[in-house]
Each structure stands twice: as structure tokens, then as C-alpha cells.
């Protein structure tokens, strides 16, 4: 049944690639992956394979890759992606020796791929459970680890009809899960090779904070008010249109705040859409300089790779996705000791629940809700500092997953 579904999916991707550029990139990249491996793989080298679906999973795997490279230089790193949103951004990542797409999980593709690289250890990040790859790896005796994985009762593995699906979980050597719920669920289907280590993403955001560099244009934009006091700045990261419709309306009426927006999707249509939502002076990051930035009210980040450092300039932060696909990277903002707003679609995100519980995160459901919360913070700088400190302390308390994982794997 699984293999039939995969071939139907493969046919659907082939058709969709005719009409969609993103799907076309993935389709081409997957077909070229084995050729890339044949060209680049060193047959005498030992490879550790990391697979991430997209950019978010890559960030979770990155601390492990970089620490493994430092502590075990005898291994080369193969990094694969499923989604173009991960591959296109990180295809030149210097921490890996080879970066490519992972071909669709057919038996033939899996055999060709693994025959080409012959990994000695594999790490699948968070939600990656590819039946054919995993069964072949198990058959070959290759240790396979599920890293920063998280399980929920509604997943197919734990349904009465899911016995055919949870067999793939038996292929893993060990699960490094984020919470006790995941361990308990796995135990109900007879899987006990599980350790709670938390989320490696916290290690990554703390690392980013330590390594962050100054951004002169952003510093000039934030600047100081005419009375010499620092300007209050609201940083919105990974935003979508439903997010922007809420906070842009508020800041139209509050010119004492400056606004930085880093939309999740960067394209001319989206950037123009944001500019059309306001009458305040807007500038794009790549089209301005330190002098011009001083005159802007809103700075739109129209390039990748800056958001994690931009949060440091915020008085308050907002992480998008909570009115649609799901919240993006909350720890990336919270690590900078700022209160973090997010939308109501957050039940599946334990970091959102934890930030709400400790007071460092603020859930909103509507414009009126957002306006009321922002008014409270605007009236009390001390409350902004208090909530920001709670957010930063929460992130710091979650560190250490990377060390726990690498201290336990068989390498």
C-alpha cells in the first residue's frame, strides 16, 4: 500500500512540476541527486548522513552536524533535503561535504541512493519517516537516529489501523524525543529505545546569539528619537498576510513605534503587498543604506539569513504563522530577551505553550486582542523587560540536547 501511494505521489509531483516552479525545482533536484553523489562521494571516506525535510529541521540538525564534525573529523557529512525551501537556502552550507535532495522514497531510488553513498550512521530530523530508506538501512545494519522528534496521539502510528505504519519506527536504533508524551506514546506500541533530550533548536538559537554580528543598516534604522531616547521597535519575523493585517493596522495608529518586517515568503508580489498596507514610509533592506534607513518608519527585510540577528534590535517581537500553517521559530526571537507575540494556532507547539505559561509569550486571537496587549506593554516599559527576561530564561533552560544526543550515539 505504501509503495503504491508513493508512486501515485510521484506521478502527482511530475504533473505539478509543469505548473509550479517550486515543485519543478524539487523534481529536478531529486532526479539529479544520485548523479551528484556519484560525482562527489569519496569511496574511501566514511559518511554520516543527515536528512532534514526543510529549513526548520536543518536548523535543528545543524548543532549536531557541527559538533560531530569537530569531535569526529574522520566522518564526512552528507546533508539531504526534501523541500526546495531548505535546499535552495542551504545548498552551499559549508558544514556539509555534500548537499543534495533526497529522491522520492521508492525502493529503486532508495537502493540507488544508499549504494552510491553507503553511510555509516544516519540522523533523521524530527518528522522524517521514509519506509524504504529506513528498512534498507536497518537491513544493512546502519545505526539510524531520530533526532528532536515529537509524537502526538492523533498521528497514524497510534490509531487502531496504524499497525502497518508504526513498523517503520522499528527501524530506528534510537529516538531522541522532545518530551514525555512522545516517550509514553511510543511505549504503547512497544518502542522503548527512547530518550528525552529536548529540542536541539534551543542549542542552535543560543549558538546564533553568541555568533551574531552587528547590522549597521538596522542599527541606523532603529536609532534614537529626537529626545535622545532609544526608539521602540517591533520586529515581525516569518510573517504571513493574516499576521500583517493585524499588526500593520495597529502601527498605522501608533507612529511612535518603528516596525521591521521579515516576511516568510520573499517575492516582489508579497513585498509590494506589504508596502501597500501602510501610508508610513517603507524601505527595503537591500535598497537602502545607513543614511536613508534613518528616515524610514518601516524596514522590510527582502533577503534571507538576517532574521535571527535582527530580533536583537526589537523591543517586542512577533513570530508569524499562527493564523495559518503553524508558528515558526519562537526560540529564535525569545533568546534575545524580548516578549514574543504569536497567533492562536499553537496547540501543537510545545515552546508556545511553555512561553505562555512562563509569561514570556503572548497569544493573540484578533486585532482587538493584539491592540489591548500592545497598549499594556506600551504603557509599561518595566513589563516589557520582565516578560522579555522570562522568555530568555526559558530558552536558556532548554539547552543541552546536542550533547545528550552525541554522548549516546554509536560512532
mmCIF file of N, CA, C and O in Angstrom, residues 89-145:
data_model
loop_
_atom_site.group_PDB
_atom_site.id
_atom_site.type_symbol
_atom_site.label_atom_id
_atom_site.label_comp_id
_atom_site.label_asym_id
_atom_site.label_seq_id
_atom_site.Cartn_x
_atom_site.Cartn_y
_atom_site.Cartn_z
ATOM 1 N N UNK A 89 18.122 27.439 0.105
ATOM 2 C CA UNK A 89 18.762 28.358 1.048
ATOM 3 C C UNK A 89 20.096 27.818 1.542
ATOM 4 O O UNK A 89 21.048 28.567 1.759
ATOM 5 N N UNK A 90 20.202 26.491 1.697
ATOM 6 C CA UNK A 90 21.394 25.913 2.336
ATOM 7 C C UNK A 90 22.205 24.992 1.425
ATOM 8 O O UNK A 90 23.037 24.215 1.901
ATOM 9 N N UNK A 91 22.041 25.101 0.129
ATOM 10 C CA UNK A 91 22.778 24.222 -0.778
ATOM 11 C C UNK A 91 24.278 24.487 -0.763
ATOM 12 O O UNK A 91 25.070 23.629 -1.169
ATOM 13 N N UNK A 92 24.695 25.651 -0.283
ATOM 14 C CA UNK A 92 26.125 25.970 -0.184
ATOM 15 C C UNK A 92 26.620 25.921 1.250
ATOM 16 O O UNK A 92 27.679 26.478 1.565
ATOM 17 N N UNK A 93 25.890 25.258 2.122
ATOM 18 C CA UNK A 93 26.271 25.157 3.524
ATOM 19 C C UNK A 93 27.650 24.505 3.672
ATOM 20 O O UNK A 93 27.869 23.376 3.227
ATOM 21 N N UNK A 94 28.557 25.226 4.281
ATOM 22 C CA UNK A 94 29.945 24.768 4.368
ATOM 23 C C UNK A 94 30.163 23.684 5.416
ATOM 24 O O UNK A 94 31.222 23.051 5.445
ATOM 25 N N UNK A 95 29.172 23.462 6.271
ATOM 26 C CA UNK A 95 29.315 22.441 7.301
ATOM 27 C C UNK A 95 29.107 21.030 6.794
ATOM 28 O O UNK A 95 29.321 20.063 7.534
ATOM 29 N N UNK A 96 28.687 20.889 5.537
ATOM 30 C CA UNK A 96 28.487 19.562 4.936
ATOM 31 C C UNK A 96 29.409 19.409 3.732
ATOM 32 O O UNK A 96 29.707 20.378 3.033
ATOM 33 N N UNK A 97 29.839 18.189 3.493
ATOM 34 C CA UNK A 97 30.700 17.920 2.336
ATOM 35 C C UNK A 97 29.889 17.764 1.054
ATOM 36 O O UNK A 97 30.360 18.090 -0.031
ATOM 37 N N UNK A 98 28.665 17.256 1.189
ATOM 38 C CA UNK A 98 27.769 17.094 0.042
ATOM 39 C C UNK A 98 26.370 17.513 0.476
ATOM 40 O O UNK A 98 25.903 17.117 1.550
ATOM 41 N N UNK A 99 25.710 18.326 -0.350
ATOM 42 C CA UNK A 99 24.323 18.730 -0.090
ATOM 43 C C UNK A 99 23.507 18.423 -1.340
ATOM 44 O O UNK A 99 23.883 18.823 -2.449
ATOM 45 N N UNK A 100 22.403 17.720 -1.187
ATOM 46 C CA UNK A 100 21.548 17.413 -2.337
ATOM 47 C C UNK A 100 20.136 17.109 -1.864
ATOM 48 O O UNK A 100 19.872 17.042 -0.658
ATOM 49 N N UNK A 101 19.229 16.941 -2.812
ATOM 50 C CA UNK A 101 17.875 16.499 -2.495
ATOM 51 C C UNK A 101 17.885 15.004 -2.178
ATOM 52 O O UNK A 101 18.790 14.268 -2.597
ATOM 53 N N UNK A 102 16.851 14.570 -1.458
ATOM 54 C CA UNK A 102 16.625 13.146 -1.253
ATOM 55 C C UNK A 102 15.588 12.677 -2.265
ATOM 56 O O UNK A 102 14.463 13.178 -2.294
ATOM 57 N N UNK A 103 15.937 11.731 -3.131
ATOM 58 C CA UNK A 103 14.954 11.220 -4.099
ATOM 59 C C UNK A 103 13.734 10.628 -3.402
ATOM 60 O O UNK A 103 13.825 10.111 -2.287
ATOM 61 N N UNK A 104 12.585 10.695 -4.074
ATOM 62 C CA UNK A 104 11.340 10.136 -3.538
ATOM 63 C C UNK A 104 11.570 8.693 -3.096
ATOM 64 O O UNK A 104 12.308 7.927 -3.721
ATOM 65 N N UNK A 105 10.889 8.296 -2.035
ATOM 66 C CA UNK A 105 11.146 7.032 -1.347
ATOM 67 C C UNK A 105 10.568 5.807 -2.053
ATOM 68 O O UNK A 105 9.768 5.057 -1.493
ATOM 69 N N UNK A 106 10.992 5.572 -3.282
ATOM 70 C CA UNK A 106 10.684 4.302 -3.938
ATOM 71 C C UNK A 106 11.788 3.301 -3.591
ATOM 72 O O UNK A 106 12.896 3.699 -3.194
ATOM 73 N N UNK A 107 11.509 2.026 -3.759
ATOM 74 C CA UNK A 107 12.527 1.010 -3.468
ATOM 75 C C UNK A 107 13.755 1.215 -4.355
ATOM 76 O O UNK A 107 14.895 1.160 -3.884
ATOM 77 N N UNK A 108 13.526 1.470 -5.637
ATOM 78 C CA UNK A 108 14.646 1.665 -6.570
ATOM 79 C C UNK A 108 15.480 2.870 -6.201
ATOM 80 O O UNK A 108 16.716 2.807 -6.161
ATOM 81 N N UNK A 109 14.826 3.989 -5.909
ATOM 82 C CA UNK A 109 15.559 5.199 -5.525
ATOM 83 C C UNK A 109 16.364 4.991 -4.256
ATOM 84 O O UNK A 109 17.520 5.412 -4.152
ATOM 85 N N UNK A 110 15.754 4.344 -3.284
ATOM 86 C CA UNK A 110 16.438 4.129 -2.010
ATOM 87 C C UNK A 110 17.680 3.250 -2.195
ATOM 88 O O UNK A 110 18.742 3.527 -1.635
ATOM 89 N N UNK A 111 17.561 2.197 -2.983
ATOM 90 C CA UNK A 111 18.707 1.310 -3.216
ATOM 91 C C UNK A 111 19.832 2.044 -3.949
ATOM 92 O O UNK A 111 21.003 1.936 -3.576
ATOM 93 N N UNK A 112 19.468 2.788 -4.996
ATOM 94 C CA UNK A 112 20.484 3.522 -5.773
ATOM 95 C C UNK A 112 21.177 4.570 -4.917
ATOM 96 O O UNK A 112 22.407 4.731 -4.952
ATOM 97 N N UNK A 113 20.400 5.286 -4.125
ATOM 98 C CA UNK A 113 20.947 6.339 -3.280
ATOM 99 C C UNK A 113 21.926 5.765 -2.244
ATOM 100 O O UNK A 113 23.057 6.237 -2.095
ATOM 101 N N UNK A 114 21.491 4.735 -1.541
ATOM 102 C CA UNK A 114 22.323 4.174 -0.474
ATOM 103 C C UNK A 114 23.511 3.400 -1.029
ATOM 104 O O UNK A 114 24.561 3.317 -0.389
ATOM 105 N N UNK A 115 23.372 2.860 -2.223
ATOM 106 C CA UNK A 115 24.504 2.201 -2.869
ATOM 107 C C UNK A 115 25.575 3.224 -3.254
ATOM 108 O O UNK A 115 26.768 2.942 -3.200
ATOM 109 N N UNK A 116 25.127 4.426 -3.587
ATOM 110 C CA UNK A 116 26.070 5.463 -4.013
ATOM 111 C C UNK A 116 26.871 6.035 -2.848
ATOM 112 O O UNK A 116 28.050 6.342 -2.990
ATOM 113 N N UNK A 117 26.248 6.174 -1.667
ATOM 114 C CA UNK A 117 26.949 6.869 -0.574
ATOM 115 C C UNK A 117 27.400 5.941 0.556
ATOM 116 O O UNK A 117 28.379 6.200 1.224
ATOM 117 N N UNK A 118 26.660 4.867 0.818
ATOM 118 C CA UNK A 118 26.997 3.896 1.868
ATOM 119 C C UNK A 118 27.293 4.580 3.217
ATOM 120 O O UNK A 118 28.405 4.501 3.748
ATOM 121 N N UNK A 119 26.313 5.259 3.817
ATOM 122 C CA UNK A 119 26.548 5.937 5.107
ATOM 123 C C UNK A 119 26.812 4.935 6.227
ATOM 124 O O UNK A 119 26.301 3.809 6.202
ATOM 125 N N UNK A 120 27.592 5.355 7.208
ATOM 126 C CA UNK A 120 27.858 4.507 8.365
ATOM 127 C C UNK A 120 26.943 4.826 9.541
ATOM 128 O O UNK A 120 26.841 4.040 10.486
ATOM 129 N N UNK A 121 26.305 5.997 9.497
ATOM 130 C CA UNK A 121 25.354 6.398 10.519
ATOM 131 C C UNK A 121 24.403 7.407 9.877
ATOM 132 O O UNK A 121 24.788 8.137 8.961
ATOM 133 N N UNK A 122 23.140 7.412 10.323
ATOM 134 C CA UNK A 122 22.160 8.328 9.731
ATOM 135 C C UNK A 122 21.343 9.003 10.827
ATOM 136 O O UNK A 122 21.005 8.385 11.844
ATOM 137 N N UNK A 123 21.053 10.276 10.600
ATOM 138 C CA UNK A 123 20.230 11.074 11.514
ATOM 139 C C UNK A 123 19.048 11.632 10.730
ATOM 140 O O UNK A 123 19.236 12.377 9.765
ATOM 141 N N UNK A 124 17.847 11.268 11.140
ATOM 142 C CA UNK A 124 16.634 11.799 10.527
ATOM 143 C C UNK A 124 16.023 12.815 11.499
ATOM 144 O O UNK A 124 15.755 12.471 12.656
ATOM 145 N N UNK A 125 15.804 14.042 11.037
ATOM 146 C CA UNK A 125 15.421 15.123 11.930
ATOM 147 C C UNK A 125 13.900 15.236 12.059
ATOM 148 O O UNK A 125 13.179 15.335 11.067
ATOM 149 N N UNK A 126 13.406 15.160 13.252
ATOM 150 C CA UNK A 126 12.032 15.437 13.690
ATOM 151 C C UNK A 126 10.980 14.503 13.112
ATOM 152 O O UNK A 126 10.653 13.499 13.713
ATOM 153 N N UNK A 127 10.417 14.813 11.920
ATOM 154 C CA UNK A 127 9.259 14.073 11.423
ATOM 155 C C UNK A 127 9.569 13.138 10.261
ATOM 156 O O UNK A 127 8.649 12.679 9.594
ATOM 157 N N UNK A 128 10.814 12.867 9.976
ATOM 158 C CA UNK A 128 11.158 12.136 8.760
ATOM 159 C C UNK A 128 11.110 10.617 8.986
ATOM 160 O O UNK A 128 11.930 10.057 9.711
ATOM 161 N N UNK A 129 10.160 9.959 8.323
ATOM 162 C CA UNK A 129 9.961 8.513 8.473
ATOM 163 C C UNK A 129 9.746 7.901 7.092
ATOM 164 O O UNK A 129 8.611 7.621 6.685
ATOM 165 N N UNK A 130 10.853 7.674 6.361
ATOM 166 C CA UNK A 130 10.767 7.151 4.989
ATOM 167 C C UNK A 130 10.950 5.638 5.000
ATOM 168 O O UNK A 130 12.027 5.119 5.289
ATOM 169 N N UNK A 131 9.872 4.933 4.662
ATOM 170 C CA UNK A 131 9.757 3.476 4.818
ATOM 171 C C UNK A 131 10.893 2.711 4.126
ATOM 172 O O UNK A 131 11.554 1.869 4.745
ATOM 173 N N UNK A 132 11.104 2.947 2.849
ATOM 174 C CA UNK A 132 12.083 2.151 2.104
ATOM 175 C C UNK A 132 13.523 2.470 2.511
ATOM 176 O O UNK A 132 14.343 1.557 2.681
ATOM 177 N N UNK A 133 13.833 3.742 2.651
ATOM 178 C CA UNK A 133 15.182 4.101 3.110
ATOM 179 C C UNK A 133 15.482 3.470 4.457
ATOM 180 O O UNK A 133 16.564 2.893 4.680
ATOM 181 N N UNK A 134 14.533 3.569 5.374
ATOM 182 C CA UNK A 134 14.770 3.078 6.729
ATOM 183 C C UNK A 134 14.892 1.555 6.776
ATOM 184 O O UNK A 134 15.742 1.013 7.494
ATOM 185 N N UNK A 135 14.084 0.856 5.995
ATOM 186 C CA UNK A 135 14.180 -0.603 6.005
ATOM 187 C C UNK A 135 15.502 -1.088 5.397
ATOM 188 O O UNK A 135 16.095 -2.064 5.881
ATOM 189 N N UNK A 136 15.963 -0.430 4.366
ATOM 190 C CA UNK A 136 17.245 -0.822 3.768
ATOM 191 C C UNK A 136 18.399 -0.511 4.711
ATOM 192 O O UNK A 136 19.333 -1.314 4.857
ATOM 193 N N UNK A 137 18.336 0.639 5.374
ATOM 194 C CA UNK A 137 19.374 0.977 6.353
ATOM 195 C C UNK A 137 19.413 -0.056 7.478
ATOM 196 O O UNK A 137 20.493 -0.492 7.908
ATOM 197 N N UNK A 138 18.245 -0.454 7.955
ATOM 198 C CA UNK A 138 18.204 -1.460 9.016
ATOM 199 C C UNK A 138 18.767 -2.786 8.519
ATOM 200 O O UNK A 138 19.539 -3.459 9.231
ATOM 201 N N UNK A 139 18.393 -3.180 7.306
ATOM 202 C CA UNK A 139 18.889 -4.428 6.726
ATOM 203 C C UNK A 139 20.415 -4.423 6.615
ATOM 204 O O UNK A 139 21.070 -5.462 6.809
ATOM 205 N N UNK A 140 20.986 -3.264 6.356
ATOM 206 C CA UNK A 140 22.443 -3.147 6.222
ATOM 207 C C UNK A 140 23.142 -2.957 7.562
ATOM 208 O O UNK A 140 24.369 -2.869 7.611
ATOM 209 N N UNK A 141 22.380 -2.834 8.640
ATOM 210 C CA UNK A 141 22.985 -2.675 9.960
ATOM 211 C C UNK A 141 23.507 -1.286 10.244
ATOM 212 O O UNK A 141 24.376 -1.107 11.105
ATOM 213 N N UNK A 142 22.972 -0.284 9.554
ATOM 214 C CA UNK A 142 23.412 1.098 9.757
ATOM 215 C C UNK A 142 22.630 1.708 10.919
ATOM 216 O O UNK A 142 21.388 1.709 10.899
ATOM 217 N N UNK A 143 23.286 2.238 11.950
ATOM 218 C CA UNK A 143 22.570 2.906 13.041
ATOM 219 C C UNK A 143 21.808 4.123 12.520
ATOM 220 O O UNK A 143 22.365 4.939 11.784
ATOM 221 N N UNK A 144 20.543 4.220 12.897
ATOM 222 C CA UNK A 144 19.701 5.331 12.440
ATOM 223 C C UNK A 144 19.040 5.972 13.661
ATOM 224 O O UNK A 144 18.408 5.279 14.467
ATOM 225 N N UNK A 145 19.179 7.289 13.770
ATOM 226 C CA UNK A 145 18.667 8.015 14.929
ATOM 227 C C UNK A 145 17.619 9.041 14.516
ATOM 228 O O UNK A 145 17.809 9.768 13.544
#
